[in-house]
Coordinates of C-alpha atoms in Angstrom, one line a residue:
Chain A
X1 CA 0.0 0.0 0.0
X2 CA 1.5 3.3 -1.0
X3 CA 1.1 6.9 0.7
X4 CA -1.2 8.0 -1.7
X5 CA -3.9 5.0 -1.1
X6 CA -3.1 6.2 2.8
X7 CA -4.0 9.7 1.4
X8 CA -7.1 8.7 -0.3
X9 CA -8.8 6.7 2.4
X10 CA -7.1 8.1 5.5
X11 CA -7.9 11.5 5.5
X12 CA -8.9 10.8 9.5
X13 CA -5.9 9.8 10.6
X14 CA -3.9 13.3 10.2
X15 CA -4.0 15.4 13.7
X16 CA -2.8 15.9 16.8
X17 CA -1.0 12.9 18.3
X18 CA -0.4 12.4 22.4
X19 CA 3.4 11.0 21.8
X20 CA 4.6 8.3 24.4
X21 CA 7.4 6.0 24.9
X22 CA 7.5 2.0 26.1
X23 CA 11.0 1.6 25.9
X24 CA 12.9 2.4 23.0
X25 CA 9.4 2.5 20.8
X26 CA 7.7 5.7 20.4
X27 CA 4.1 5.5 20.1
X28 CA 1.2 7.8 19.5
X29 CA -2.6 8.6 20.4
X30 CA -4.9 10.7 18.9
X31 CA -5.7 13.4 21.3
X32 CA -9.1 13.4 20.9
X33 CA -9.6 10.0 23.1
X34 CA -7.0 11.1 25.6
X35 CA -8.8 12.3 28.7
X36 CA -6.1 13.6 30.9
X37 CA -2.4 12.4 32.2
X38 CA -2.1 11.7 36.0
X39 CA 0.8 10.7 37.6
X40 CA 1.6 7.4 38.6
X41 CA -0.5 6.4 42.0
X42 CA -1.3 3.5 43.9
X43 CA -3.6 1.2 42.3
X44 CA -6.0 -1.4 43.6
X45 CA -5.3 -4.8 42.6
X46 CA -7.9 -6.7 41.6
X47 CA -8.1 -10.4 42.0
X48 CA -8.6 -13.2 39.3
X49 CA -8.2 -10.8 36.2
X50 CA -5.5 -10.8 33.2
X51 CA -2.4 -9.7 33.9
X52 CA -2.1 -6.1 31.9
X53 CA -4.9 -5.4 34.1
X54 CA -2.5 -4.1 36.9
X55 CA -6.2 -3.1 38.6
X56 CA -8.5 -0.1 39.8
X57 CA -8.1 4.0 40.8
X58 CA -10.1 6.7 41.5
X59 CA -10.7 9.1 38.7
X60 CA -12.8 11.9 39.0
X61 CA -15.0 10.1 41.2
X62 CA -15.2 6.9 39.4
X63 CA -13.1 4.1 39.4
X64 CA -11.2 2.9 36.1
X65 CA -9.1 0.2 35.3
X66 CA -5.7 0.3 34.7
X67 CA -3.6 -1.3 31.5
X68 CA -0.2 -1.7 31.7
X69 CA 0.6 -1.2 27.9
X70 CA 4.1 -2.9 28.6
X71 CA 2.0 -5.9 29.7
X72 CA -0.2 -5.7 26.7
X73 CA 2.3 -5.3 24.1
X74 CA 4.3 -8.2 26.2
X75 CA 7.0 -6.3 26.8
X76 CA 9.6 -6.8 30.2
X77 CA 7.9 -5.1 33.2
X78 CA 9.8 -2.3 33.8
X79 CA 10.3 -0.3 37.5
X80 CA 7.9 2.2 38.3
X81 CA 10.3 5.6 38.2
X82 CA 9.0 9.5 38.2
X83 CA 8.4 9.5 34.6
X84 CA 5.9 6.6 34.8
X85 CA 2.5 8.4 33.8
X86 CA -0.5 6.9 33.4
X87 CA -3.0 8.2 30.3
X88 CA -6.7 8.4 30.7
X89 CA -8.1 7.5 27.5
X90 CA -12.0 7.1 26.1
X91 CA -12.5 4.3 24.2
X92 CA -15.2 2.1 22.5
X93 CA -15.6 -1.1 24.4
X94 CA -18.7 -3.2 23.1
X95 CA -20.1 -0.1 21.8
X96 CA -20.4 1.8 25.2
X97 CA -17.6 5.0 25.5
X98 CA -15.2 3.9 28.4
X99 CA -12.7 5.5 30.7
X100 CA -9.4 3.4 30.9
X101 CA -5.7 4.5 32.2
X102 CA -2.7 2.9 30.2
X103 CA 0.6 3.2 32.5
X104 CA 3.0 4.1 29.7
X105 CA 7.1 4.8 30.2
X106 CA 7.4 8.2 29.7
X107 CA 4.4 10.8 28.2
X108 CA 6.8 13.1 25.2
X109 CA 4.9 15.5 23.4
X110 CA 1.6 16.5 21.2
X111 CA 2.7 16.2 17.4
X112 CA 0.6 17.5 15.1
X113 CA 1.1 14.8 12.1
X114 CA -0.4 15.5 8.4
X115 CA -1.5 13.0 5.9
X116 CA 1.5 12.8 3.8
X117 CA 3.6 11.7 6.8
X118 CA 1.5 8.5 8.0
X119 CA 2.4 5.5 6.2
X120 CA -0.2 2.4 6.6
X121 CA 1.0 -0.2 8.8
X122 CA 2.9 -3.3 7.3
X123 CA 1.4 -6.2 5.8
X124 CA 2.7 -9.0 8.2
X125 CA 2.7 -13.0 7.6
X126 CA 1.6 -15.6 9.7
X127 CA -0.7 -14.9 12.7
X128 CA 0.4 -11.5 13.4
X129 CA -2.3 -8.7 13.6
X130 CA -1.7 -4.9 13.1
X131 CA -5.5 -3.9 14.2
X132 CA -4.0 -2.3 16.9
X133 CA -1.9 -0.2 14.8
X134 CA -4.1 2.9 12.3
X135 CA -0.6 3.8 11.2
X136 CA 2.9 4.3 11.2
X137 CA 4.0 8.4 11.3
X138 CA 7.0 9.2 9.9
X139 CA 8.6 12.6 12.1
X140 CA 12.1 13.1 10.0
X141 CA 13.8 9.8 11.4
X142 CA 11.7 9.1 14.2
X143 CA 8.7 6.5 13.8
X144 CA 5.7 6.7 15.4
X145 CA 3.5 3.8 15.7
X146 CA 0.0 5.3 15.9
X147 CA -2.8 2.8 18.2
X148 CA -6.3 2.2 17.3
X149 CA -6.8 2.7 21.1
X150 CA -10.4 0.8 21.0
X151 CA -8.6 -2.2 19.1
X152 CA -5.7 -2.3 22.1
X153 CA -8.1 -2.1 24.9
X154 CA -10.7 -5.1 23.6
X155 CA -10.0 -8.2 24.4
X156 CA -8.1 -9.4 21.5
X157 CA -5.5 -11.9 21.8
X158 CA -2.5 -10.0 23.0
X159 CA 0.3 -12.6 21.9
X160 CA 0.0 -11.8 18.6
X161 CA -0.2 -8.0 19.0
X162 CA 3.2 -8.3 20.8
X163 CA 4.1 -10.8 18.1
X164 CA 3.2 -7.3 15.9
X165 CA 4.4 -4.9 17.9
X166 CA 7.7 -6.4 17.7
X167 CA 7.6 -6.6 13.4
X168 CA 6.5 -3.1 13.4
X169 CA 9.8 -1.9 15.1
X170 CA 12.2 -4.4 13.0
X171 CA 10.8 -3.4 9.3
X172 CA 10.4 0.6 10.5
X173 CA 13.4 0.8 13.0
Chain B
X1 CA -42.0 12.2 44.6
X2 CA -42.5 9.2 47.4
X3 CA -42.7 9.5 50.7
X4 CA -43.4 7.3 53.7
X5 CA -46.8 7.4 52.9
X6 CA -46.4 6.2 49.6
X7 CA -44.3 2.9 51.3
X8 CA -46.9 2.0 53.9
X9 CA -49.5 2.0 50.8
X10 CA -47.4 -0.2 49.0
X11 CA -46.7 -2.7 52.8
X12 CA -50.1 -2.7 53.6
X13 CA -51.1 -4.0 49.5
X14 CA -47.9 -6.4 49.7
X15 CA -50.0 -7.9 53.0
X16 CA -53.0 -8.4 50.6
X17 CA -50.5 -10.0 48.0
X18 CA -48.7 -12.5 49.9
X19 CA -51.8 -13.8 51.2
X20 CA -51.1 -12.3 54.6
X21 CA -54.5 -11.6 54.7
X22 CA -56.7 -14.5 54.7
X23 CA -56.3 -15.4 50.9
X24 CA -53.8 -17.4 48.5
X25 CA -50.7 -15.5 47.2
X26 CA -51.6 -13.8 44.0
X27 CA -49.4 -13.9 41.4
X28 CA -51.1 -10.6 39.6
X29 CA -51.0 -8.9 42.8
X30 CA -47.1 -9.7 43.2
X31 CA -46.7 -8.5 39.8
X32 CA -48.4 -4.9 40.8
X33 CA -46.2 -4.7 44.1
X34 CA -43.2 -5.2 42.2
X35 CA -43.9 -2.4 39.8
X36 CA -45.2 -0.4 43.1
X37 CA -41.7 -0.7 44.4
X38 CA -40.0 0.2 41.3
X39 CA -42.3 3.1 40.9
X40 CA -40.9 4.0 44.8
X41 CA -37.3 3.8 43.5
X42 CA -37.8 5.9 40.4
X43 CA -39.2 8.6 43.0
X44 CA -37.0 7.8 45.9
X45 CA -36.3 11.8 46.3
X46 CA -38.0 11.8 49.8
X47 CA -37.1 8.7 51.0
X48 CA -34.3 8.1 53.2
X49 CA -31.2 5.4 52.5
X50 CA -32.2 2.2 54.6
X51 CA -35.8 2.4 53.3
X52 CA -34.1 2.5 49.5
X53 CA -32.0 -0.2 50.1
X54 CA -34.9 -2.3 52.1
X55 CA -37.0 -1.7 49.1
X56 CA -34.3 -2.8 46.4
X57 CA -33.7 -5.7 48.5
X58 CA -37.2 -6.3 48.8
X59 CA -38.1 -5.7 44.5
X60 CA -34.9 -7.9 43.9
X61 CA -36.5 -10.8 45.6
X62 CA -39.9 -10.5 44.9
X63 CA -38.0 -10.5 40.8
X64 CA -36.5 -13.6 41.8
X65 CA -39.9 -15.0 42.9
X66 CA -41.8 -13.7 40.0
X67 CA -39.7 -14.6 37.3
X68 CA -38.8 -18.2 38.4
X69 CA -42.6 -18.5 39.2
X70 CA -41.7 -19.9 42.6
X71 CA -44.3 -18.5 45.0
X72 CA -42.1 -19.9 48.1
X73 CA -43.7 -19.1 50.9
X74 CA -40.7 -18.7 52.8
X75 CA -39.2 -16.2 50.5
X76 CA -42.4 -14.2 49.9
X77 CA -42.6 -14.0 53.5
X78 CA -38.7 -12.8 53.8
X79 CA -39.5 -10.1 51.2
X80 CA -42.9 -8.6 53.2
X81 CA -40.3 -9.3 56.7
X82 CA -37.8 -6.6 55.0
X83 CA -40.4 -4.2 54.0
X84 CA -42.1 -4.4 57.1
X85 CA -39.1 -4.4 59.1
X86 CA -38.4 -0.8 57.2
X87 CA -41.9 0.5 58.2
X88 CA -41.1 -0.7 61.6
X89 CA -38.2 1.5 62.4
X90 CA -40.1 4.7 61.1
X91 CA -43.6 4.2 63.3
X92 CA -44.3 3.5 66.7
X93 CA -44.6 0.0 67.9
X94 CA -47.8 0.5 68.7
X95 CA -48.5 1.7 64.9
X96 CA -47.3 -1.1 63.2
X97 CA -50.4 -2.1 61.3
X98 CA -49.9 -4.6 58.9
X99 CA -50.1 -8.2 60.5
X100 CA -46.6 -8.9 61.4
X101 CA -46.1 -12.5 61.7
X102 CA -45.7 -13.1 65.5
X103 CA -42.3 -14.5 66.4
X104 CA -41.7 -16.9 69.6
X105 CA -40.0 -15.3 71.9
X106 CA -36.6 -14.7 70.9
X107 CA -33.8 -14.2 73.3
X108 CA -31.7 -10.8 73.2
X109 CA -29.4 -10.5 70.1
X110 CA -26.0 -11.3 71.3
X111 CA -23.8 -8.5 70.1
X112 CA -21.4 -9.7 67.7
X113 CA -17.9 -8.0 66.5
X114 CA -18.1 -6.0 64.0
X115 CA -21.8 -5.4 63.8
X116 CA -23.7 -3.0 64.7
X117 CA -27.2 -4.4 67.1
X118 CA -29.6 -3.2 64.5
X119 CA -28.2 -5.6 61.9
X120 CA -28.2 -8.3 64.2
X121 CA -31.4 -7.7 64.7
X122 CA -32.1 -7.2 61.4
X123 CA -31.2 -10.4 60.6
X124 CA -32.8 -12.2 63.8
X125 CA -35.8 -10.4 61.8
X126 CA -35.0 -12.3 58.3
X127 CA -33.7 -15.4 59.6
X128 CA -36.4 -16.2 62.2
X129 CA -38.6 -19.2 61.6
X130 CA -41.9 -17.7 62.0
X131 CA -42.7 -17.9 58.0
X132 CA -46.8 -17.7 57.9
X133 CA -47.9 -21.4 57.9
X134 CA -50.9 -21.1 55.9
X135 CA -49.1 -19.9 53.0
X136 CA -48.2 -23.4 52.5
X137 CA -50.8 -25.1 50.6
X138 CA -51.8 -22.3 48.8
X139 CA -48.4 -21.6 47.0
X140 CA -49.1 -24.4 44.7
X141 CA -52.6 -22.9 43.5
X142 CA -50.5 -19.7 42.4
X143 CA -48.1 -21.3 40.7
X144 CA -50.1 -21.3 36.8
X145 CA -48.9 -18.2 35.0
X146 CA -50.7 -17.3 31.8
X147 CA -49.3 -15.7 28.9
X148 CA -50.8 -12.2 30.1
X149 CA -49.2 -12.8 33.4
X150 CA -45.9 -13.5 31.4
X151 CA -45.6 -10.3 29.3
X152 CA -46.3 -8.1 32.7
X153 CA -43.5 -10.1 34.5
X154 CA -41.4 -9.1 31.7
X155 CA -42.5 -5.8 31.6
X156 CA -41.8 -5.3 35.2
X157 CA -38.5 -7.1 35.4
X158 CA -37.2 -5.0 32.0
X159 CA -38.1 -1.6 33.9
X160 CA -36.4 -3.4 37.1
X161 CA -33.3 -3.8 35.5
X162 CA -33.5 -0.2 33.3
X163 CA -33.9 1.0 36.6
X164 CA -30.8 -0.9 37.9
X165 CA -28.7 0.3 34.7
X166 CA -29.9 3.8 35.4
X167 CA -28.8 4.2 39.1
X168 CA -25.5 2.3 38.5
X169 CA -24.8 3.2 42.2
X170 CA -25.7 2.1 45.7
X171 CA -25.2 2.5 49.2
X172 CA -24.2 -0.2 51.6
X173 CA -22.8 -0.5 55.1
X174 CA -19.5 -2.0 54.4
X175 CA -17.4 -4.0 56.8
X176 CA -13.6 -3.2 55.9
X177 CA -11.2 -6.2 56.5
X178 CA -7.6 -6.9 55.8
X179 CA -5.7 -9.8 54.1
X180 CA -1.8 -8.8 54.0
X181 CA -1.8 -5.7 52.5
X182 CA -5.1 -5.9 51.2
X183 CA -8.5 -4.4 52.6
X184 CA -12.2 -5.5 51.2
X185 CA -15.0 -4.8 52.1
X186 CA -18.1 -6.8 53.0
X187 CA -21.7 -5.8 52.7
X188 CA -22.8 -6.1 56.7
X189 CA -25.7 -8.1 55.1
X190 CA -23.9 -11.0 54.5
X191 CA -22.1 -11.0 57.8
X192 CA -23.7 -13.4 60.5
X193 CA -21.1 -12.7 63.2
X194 CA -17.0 -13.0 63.1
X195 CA -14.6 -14.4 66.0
X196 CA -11.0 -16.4 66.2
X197 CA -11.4 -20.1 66.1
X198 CA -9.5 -22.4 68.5
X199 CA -7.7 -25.1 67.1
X200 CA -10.2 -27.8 68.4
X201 CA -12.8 -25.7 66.1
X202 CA -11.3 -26.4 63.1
X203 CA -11.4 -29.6 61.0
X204 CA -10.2 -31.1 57.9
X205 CA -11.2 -33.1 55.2
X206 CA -9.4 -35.4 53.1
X207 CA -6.6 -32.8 54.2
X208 CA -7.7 -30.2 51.7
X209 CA -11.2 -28.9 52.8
X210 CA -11.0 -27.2 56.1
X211 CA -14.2 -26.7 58.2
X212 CA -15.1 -24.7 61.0
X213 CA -17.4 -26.1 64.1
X214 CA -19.2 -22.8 65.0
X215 CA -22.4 -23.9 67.3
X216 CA -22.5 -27.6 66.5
X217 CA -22.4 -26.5 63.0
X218 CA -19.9 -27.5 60.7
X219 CA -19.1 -24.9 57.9
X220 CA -16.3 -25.0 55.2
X221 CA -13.5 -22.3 55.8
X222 CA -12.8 -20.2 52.5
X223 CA -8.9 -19.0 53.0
X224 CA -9.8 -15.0 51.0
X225 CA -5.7 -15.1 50.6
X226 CA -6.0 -18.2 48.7
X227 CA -8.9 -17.3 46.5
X228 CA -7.4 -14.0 45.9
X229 CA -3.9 -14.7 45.3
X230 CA -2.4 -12.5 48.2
X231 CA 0.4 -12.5 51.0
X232 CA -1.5 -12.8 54.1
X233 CA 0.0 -12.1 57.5
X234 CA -0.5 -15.7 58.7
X235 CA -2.1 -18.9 57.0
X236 CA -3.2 -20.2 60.3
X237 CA -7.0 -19.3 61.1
X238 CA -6.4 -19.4 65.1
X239 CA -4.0 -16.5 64.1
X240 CA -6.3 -14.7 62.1
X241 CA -10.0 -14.1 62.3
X242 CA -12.7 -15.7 61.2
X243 CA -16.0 -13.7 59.3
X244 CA -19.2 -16.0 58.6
X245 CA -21.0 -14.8 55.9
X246 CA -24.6 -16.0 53.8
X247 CA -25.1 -15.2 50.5
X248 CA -27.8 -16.6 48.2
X249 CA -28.9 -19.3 50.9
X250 CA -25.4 -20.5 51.3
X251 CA -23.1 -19.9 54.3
X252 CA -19.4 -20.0 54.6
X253 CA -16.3 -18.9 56.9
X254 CA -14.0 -16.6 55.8
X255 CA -10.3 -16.1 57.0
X256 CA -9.1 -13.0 57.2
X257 CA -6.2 -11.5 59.0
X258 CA -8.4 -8.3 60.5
X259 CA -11.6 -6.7 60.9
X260 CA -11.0 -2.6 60.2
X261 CA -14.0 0.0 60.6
X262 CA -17.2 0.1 59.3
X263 CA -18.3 2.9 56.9
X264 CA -21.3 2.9 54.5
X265 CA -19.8 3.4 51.2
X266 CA -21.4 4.3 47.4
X267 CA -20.7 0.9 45.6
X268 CA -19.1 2.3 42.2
X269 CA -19.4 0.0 39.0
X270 CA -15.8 -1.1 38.0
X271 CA -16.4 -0.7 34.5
X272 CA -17.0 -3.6 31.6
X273 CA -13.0 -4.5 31.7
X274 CA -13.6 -5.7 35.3
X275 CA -17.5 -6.0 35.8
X276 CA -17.5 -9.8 35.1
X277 CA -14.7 -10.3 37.9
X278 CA -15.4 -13.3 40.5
X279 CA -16.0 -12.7 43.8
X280 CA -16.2 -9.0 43.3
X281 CA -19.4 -7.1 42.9
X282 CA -18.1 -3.3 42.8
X283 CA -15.5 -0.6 44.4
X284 CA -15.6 2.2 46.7
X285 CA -13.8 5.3 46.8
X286 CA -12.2 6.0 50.6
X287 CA -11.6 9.2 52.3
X288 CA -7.9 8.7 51.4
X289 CA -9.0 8.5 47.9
X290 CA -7.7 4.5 47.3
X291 CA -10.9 2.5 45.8
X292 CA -11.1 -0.5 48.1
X293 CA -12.6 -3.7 46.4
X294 CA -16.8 -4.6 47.3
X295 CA -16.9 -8.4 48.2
X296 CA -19.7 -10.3 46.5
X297 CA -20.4 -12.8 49.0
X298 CA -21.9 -15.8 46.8
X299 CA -19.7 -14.9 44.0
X300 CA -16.7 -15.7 47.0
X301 CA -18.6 -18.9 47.9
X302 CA -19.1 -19.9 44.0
X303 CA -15.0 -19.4 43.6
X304 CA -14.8 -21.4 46.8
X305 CA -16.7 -24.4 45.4
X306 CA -14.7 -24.1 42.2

């Protein structure tokens, strides 16, 4: 798939980007389904769920679930430091609008990214899915993987998103 | 907007409905109380918290009843015994209309740990034998349900649970307790009493199960660390404390290492990520701003059995 399909069909995708890191990968979110950026807190474990699910806080007077993305992405768990930050994002789960925190590495900046920089994301073999991915954005040498944030939320089979995750940065990297 | 007024109404027509009065249960009549008690929690405005929860407890049942077409005596009168116990504790004693089923005489509620007297007498209330006899034999007359009847019971159940969407939140008087590091809390409804076993009181079976002799009654002991996958502060129960609880008609001891305080707390949905979770029926947001975990007492017991 070339820019110009991208162009053609993706018009939605160019905006303002949230801009985070998981370790050395540099990922994006459209600011429109980030709620707000708290710091890292204490959070409520709660028993006999997944893993990434690292459990419940208090937001605005509700309580929300937290994903560790590292966990999702089956990354290593990393140590909580002062530039863990936990984003608030709305997302579509089972077609209701939910709250959600992801606890992320490090929060960078708000990109603003056009069309003509956001490439589609690669066509990979075997059982590897991108649906997580809506597209790669190219930022002079650095690449941002851009997340369908309601595709990496569900509760899709996170083996082969890391699986992804991990083609995406060999084939862009 | 309801008022006490309004609740009466609706004790004194339940009285009629159960068959309290002289006649069978009727099923039609059931069917109108329920949607009279939805109808009081869509206009709860003027009504104060215990007679909100009495009457949610009281529709949920009466749901139950309705919907599995199982006229039980026993559990219709358990559903008039909350709402009267409700009207009870906002008139007189001497005002008390409806026909209360007359209990033997009961000795004093011994005062248990952790519980306030009113819920142990609240529960003397709800666990005392003295169902209405004569509802008996007539529970089987009211068991046909017509199609007619059917569509109302759905009708009444679909605006039960709209109504249960809608609200989302409740109040309950929570019992905080601690496993390790970890503190739950457990709706004081489900807690019969709590104390520290001896080591003569407990028992084992096949060297797995454990059970707990608690008045010439044997009951299994649920370890919460166990279930829950957490560090407790000691894995033997004559260290740490045991809480019996009762949920859906089943009873159970739980270990925990301590009781904390009591507080009534707004159970907050978890959210669809989390709302399917065993053994947990909701959080609550503490004065030092931590969400503490809402146990769901048969859910507990179900993951026990498993």
């Amino acid at each position: 798939m070339s820019n110009t399909t991208l162009a053609e069909g993706g018009n939605h995708l160019a905006g303002k980007y949230l801009t985070f890191a998981l370790g050395s990968e540099e990922y994006g979110l459209e600011i429109l389904n980030v709620r707000e950026i708290v710091g890292y807190q204490k959070i409520t474990k709660v028993p006999k769920t997944s893993r990434e699910i690292k459990g419940v806080i208090s937001f605005r007077g509700h309580v929300i679930p937290i994903v560790d993305l590292r966990e999702r992405f089956g990354m290593e768990e990393k140590a909580v430091d002062d530039q863990t930050c936990i984003i608030v994002v709305e997302h579509e789960h089972d077609r209701r609008i939910t709250t959600t925190g992801v606890i992320v590495d490090q929060v960078s900046e708000v990109l603003d990214i056009q069309i003509e920089q956001i490439e589609p994301p690669p066509q990979f073999g075997g059982a590897a899915r991108v649906d997580f991915i809506c597209g790669i954005g190219k930022m002079g040498g650095n690449v941002k993987i851009l997340l369908d944030i309601d595709n990496v939320l569900s509760s899709a089979n996170t083996t082969q998103w890391a699986e992804a995750a991990e083609e995406v940065v060999q084939i862009t990297g | 907007m309801a008022d006490r007024s309004s609740v009466k109404k609706v004790t004194e027509a339940a009285a009629q409905a159960f068959g309290l009065t002289g006649g069978p249960p009727e099923k039609d009549g059931l069917i109108k109380l329920m949607n009279d008690l939805v109808e009081l929690l869509s206009n709860a405005d003027g009504l104060d918290i215990a007679t909100i929860n009495a009457v949610w407890k009281a529709s949920r049942k009466l749901q139950s009843c309705v919907e599995n077409d199982d006229l039980n005596p026993a559990v219709l009168a358990d559903v008039y015994l909350i709402l009267i116990g409700d009207e009870q504790k906002h008139t007189s004693p001497k005002s008390a209309a409806p026909p209360k089923p007359a209990p033997e005489s009961k000795p004093e509620p011994e005062p248990q740990p952790g519980k306030p007297t009113d819920e142990v007498l609240e529960e003397e209330i709800s666990a005392a034998p003295s169902r209405p006899a004569d509802l008996a034999p007539q529970a089987a007359d009211a068991k046909k349900t017509t199609p007619k009847l059917d569509e109302k019971i759905k009708v009444s159940t679909d605006r039960l649970d709209n109504l249960v969407n809608m609200v989302g939140e409740l109040l309950i008087d929570g019992q905080m307790v601690r496993v390790g590091e970890e503190k739950y809390i457990i709706p004081i409804n489900n807690i019969r009493r709590c104390f520290r076993p001896t080591e003569d009181q407990i028992s084992t079976i096949h060297g797995q199960r454990e059970m707990v002799l608690v008045r010439n009654e044997l009951l299994p002991l649920a370890r919460l660390h166990e279930l829950f996958e957490v560090e407790p502060d000691s894995t033997n129960p004559c260290e740490g404390l045991v809480v019996i609880v009762e949920g859906d008609n089943e009873v159970c001891c739980m270990l925990v290492d301590d009781l904390l305080d009591q507080q009534r707390v707004v159970i907050k949905d978890l959210g669809p990520l989390l709302n399917q979770t065993e053994g947990v029926s909701g959080g609550a947001i503490m004065g030092d701003g931590m969400v503490r975990l809402i146990l769901d007492i048969p859910g507990v017991i179900k993951l026990y059995r498993k």
